[in-house]
Short mmCIF file of C-alpha atoms in Angstrom, two decimals:
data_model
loop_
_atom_site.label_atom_id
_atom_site.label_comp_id
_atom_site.label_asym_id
_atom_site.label_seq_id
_atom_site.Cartn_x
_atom_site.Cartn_y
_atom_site.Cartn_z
CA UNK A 1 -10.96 -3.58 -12.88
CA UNK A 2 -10.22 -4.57 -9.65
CA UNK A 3 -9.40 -1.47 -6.81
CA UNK A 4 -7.36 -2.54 -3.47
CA UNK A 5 -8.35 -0.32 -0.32
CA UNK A 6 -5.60 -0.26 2.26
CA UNK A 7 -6.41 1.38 5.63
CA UNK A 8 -3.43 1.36 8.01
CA UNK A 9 -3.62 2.18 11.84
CA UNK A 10 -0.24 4.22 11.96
CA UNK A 11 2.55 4.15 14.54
CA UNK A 12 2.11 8.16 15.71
CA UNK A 13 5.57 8.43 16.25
CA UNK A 14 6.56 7.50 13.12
CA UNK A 15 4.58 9.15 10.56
CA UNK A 16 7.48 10.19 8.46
CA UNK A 17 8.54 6.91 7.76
CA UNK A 18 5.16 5.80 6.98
CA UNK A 19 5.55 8.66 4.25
CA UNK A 20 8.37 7.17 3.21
CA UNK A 21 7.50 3.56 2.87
CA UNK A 22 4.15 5.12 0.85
CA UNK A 23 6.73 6.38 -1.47
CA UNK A 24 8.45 3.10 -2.07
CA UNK A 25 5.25 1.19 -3.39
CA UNK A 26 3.72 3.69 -5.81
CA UNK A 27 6.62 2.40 -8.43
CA UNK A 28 6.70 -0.85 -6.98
CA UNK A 29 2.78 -1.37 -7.89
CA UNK A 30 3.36 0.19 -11.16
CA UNK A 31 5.81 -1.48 -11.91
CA UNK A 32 4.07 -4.40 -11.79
CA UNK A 33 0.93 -3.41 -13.85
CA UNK A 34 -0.98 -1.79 -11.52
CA UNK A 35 -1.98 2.13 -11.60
CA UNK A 36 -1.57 3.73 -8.10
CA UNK A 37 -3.54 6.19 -6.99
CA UNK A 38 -1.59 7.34 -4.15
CA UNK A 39 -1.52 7.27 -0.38
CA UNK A 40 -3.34 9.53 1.63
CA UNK A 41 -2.25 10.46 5.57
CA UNK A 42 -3.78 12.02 8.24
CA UNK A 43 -5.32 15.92 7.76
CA UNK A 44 -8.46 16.05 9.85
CA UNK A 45 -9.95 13.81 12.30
CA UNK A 46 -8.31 10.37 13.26
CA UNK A 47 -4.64 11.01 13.46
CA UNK A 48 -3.16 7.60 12.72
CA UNK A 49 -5.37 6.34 10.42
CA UNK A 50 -3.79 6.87 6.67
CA UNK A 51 -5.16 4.68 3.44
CA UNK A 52 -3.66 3.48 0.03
CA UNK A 53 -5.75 2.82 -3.36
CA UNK A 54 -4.17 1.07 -6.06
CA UNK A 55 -5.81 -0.78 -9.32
CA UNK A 56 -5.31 -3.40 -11.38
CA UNK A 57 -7.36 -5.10 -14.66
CA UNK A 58 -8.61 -8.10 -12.75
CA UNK A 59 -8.05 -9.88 -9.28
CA UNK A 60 -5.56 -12.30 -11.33
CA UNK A 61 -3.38 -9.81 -12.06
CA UNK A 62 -3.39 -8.19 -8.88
CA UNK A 63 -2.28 -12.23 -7.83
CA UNK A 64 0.03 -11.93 -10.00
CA UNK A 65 1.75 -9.01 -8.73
CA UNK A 66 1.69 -10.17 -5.67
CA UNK A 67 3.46 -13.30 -6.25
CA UNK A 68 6.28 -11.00 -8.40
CA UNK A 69 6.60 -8.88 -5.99
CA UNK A 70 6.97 -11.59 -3.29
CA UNK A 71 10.42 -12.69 -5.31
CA UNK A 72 11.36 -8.64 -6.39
CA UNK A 73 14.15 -7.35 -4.80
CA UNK A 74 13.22 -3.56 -4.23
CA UNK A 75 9.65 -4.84 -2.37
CA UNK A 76 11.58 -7.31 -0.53
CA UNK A 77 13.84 -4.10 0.55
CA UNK A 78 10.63 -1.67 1.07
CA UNK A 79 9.14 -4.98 3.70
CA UNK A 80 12.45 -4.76 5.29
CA UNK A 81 12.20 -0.90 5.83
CA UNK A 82 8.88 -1.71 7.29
CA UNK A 83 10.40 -4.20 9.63
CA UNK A 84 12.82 -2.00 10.62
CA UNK A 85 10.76 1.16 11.65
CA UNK A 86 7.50 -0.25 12.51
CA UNK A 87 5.65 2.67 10.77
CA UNK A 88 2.49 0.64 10.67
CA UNK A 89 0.48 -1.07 13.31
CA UNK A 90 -2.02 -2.99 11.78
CA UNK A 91 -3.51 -3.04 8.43
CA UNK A 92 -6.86 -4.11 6.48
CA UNK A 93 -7.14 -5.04 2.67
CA UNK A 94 -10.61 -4.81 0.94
CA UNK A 95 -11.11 -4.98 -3.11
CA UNK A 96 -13.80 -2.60 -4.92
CA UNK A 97 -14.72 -2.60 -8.49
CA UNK A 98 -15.77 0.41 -9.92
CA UNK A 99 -19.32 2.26 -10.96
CA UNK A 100 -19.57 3.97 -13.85
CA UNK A 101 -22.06 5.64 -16.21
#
């Protein structure tokens, strides 16, 4: 198992849409055979810092989903949303694999 790490350096001003565009991937990534684990804004501390975990079997199939998604319709229309309201700044993608007893 493979875990992606997304921290994203928010646009303050437009936190809502962040929210939104959050909403848009959780199916997306599931829908491609990945398990989501959610998206997580700002409470305490840094306010426009917000992160995103999602897993998937192996780093092939997380390749693979992101050469689906590349050609899919609805994330093509979530990256347009993004385009459109700038809700992010800047991101950073790091990969984790898990611990367990």
């Amino acid at each position: 198992m493979v875990t992606c790490y997304l921290r994203y350096i928010l646009n303050p001003a437009r936190l809502k849409e962040f929210e939104h565009y959050g909403r848009l991937w959780i199916p997306l990534v599931e829908k491609f055979g990945g398990t989501h684990h959610g998206y997580f804004m700002p409470s305490e501390g840094a306010s426009n810092v917000a992160l995103a975990l999602f897993s998937f079997p192996s780093l092939a199939a997380y390749e693979e989903y992101r050469t689906k998604a590349a050609a899919d319709p609805e994330c093509q229309a979530a990256m347009r949303y993004y385009e459109e309201t700038q809700c992010f700044l800047s991101y950073e993608r790091s990969f984790f694999r898990p611990v367990f007893d």
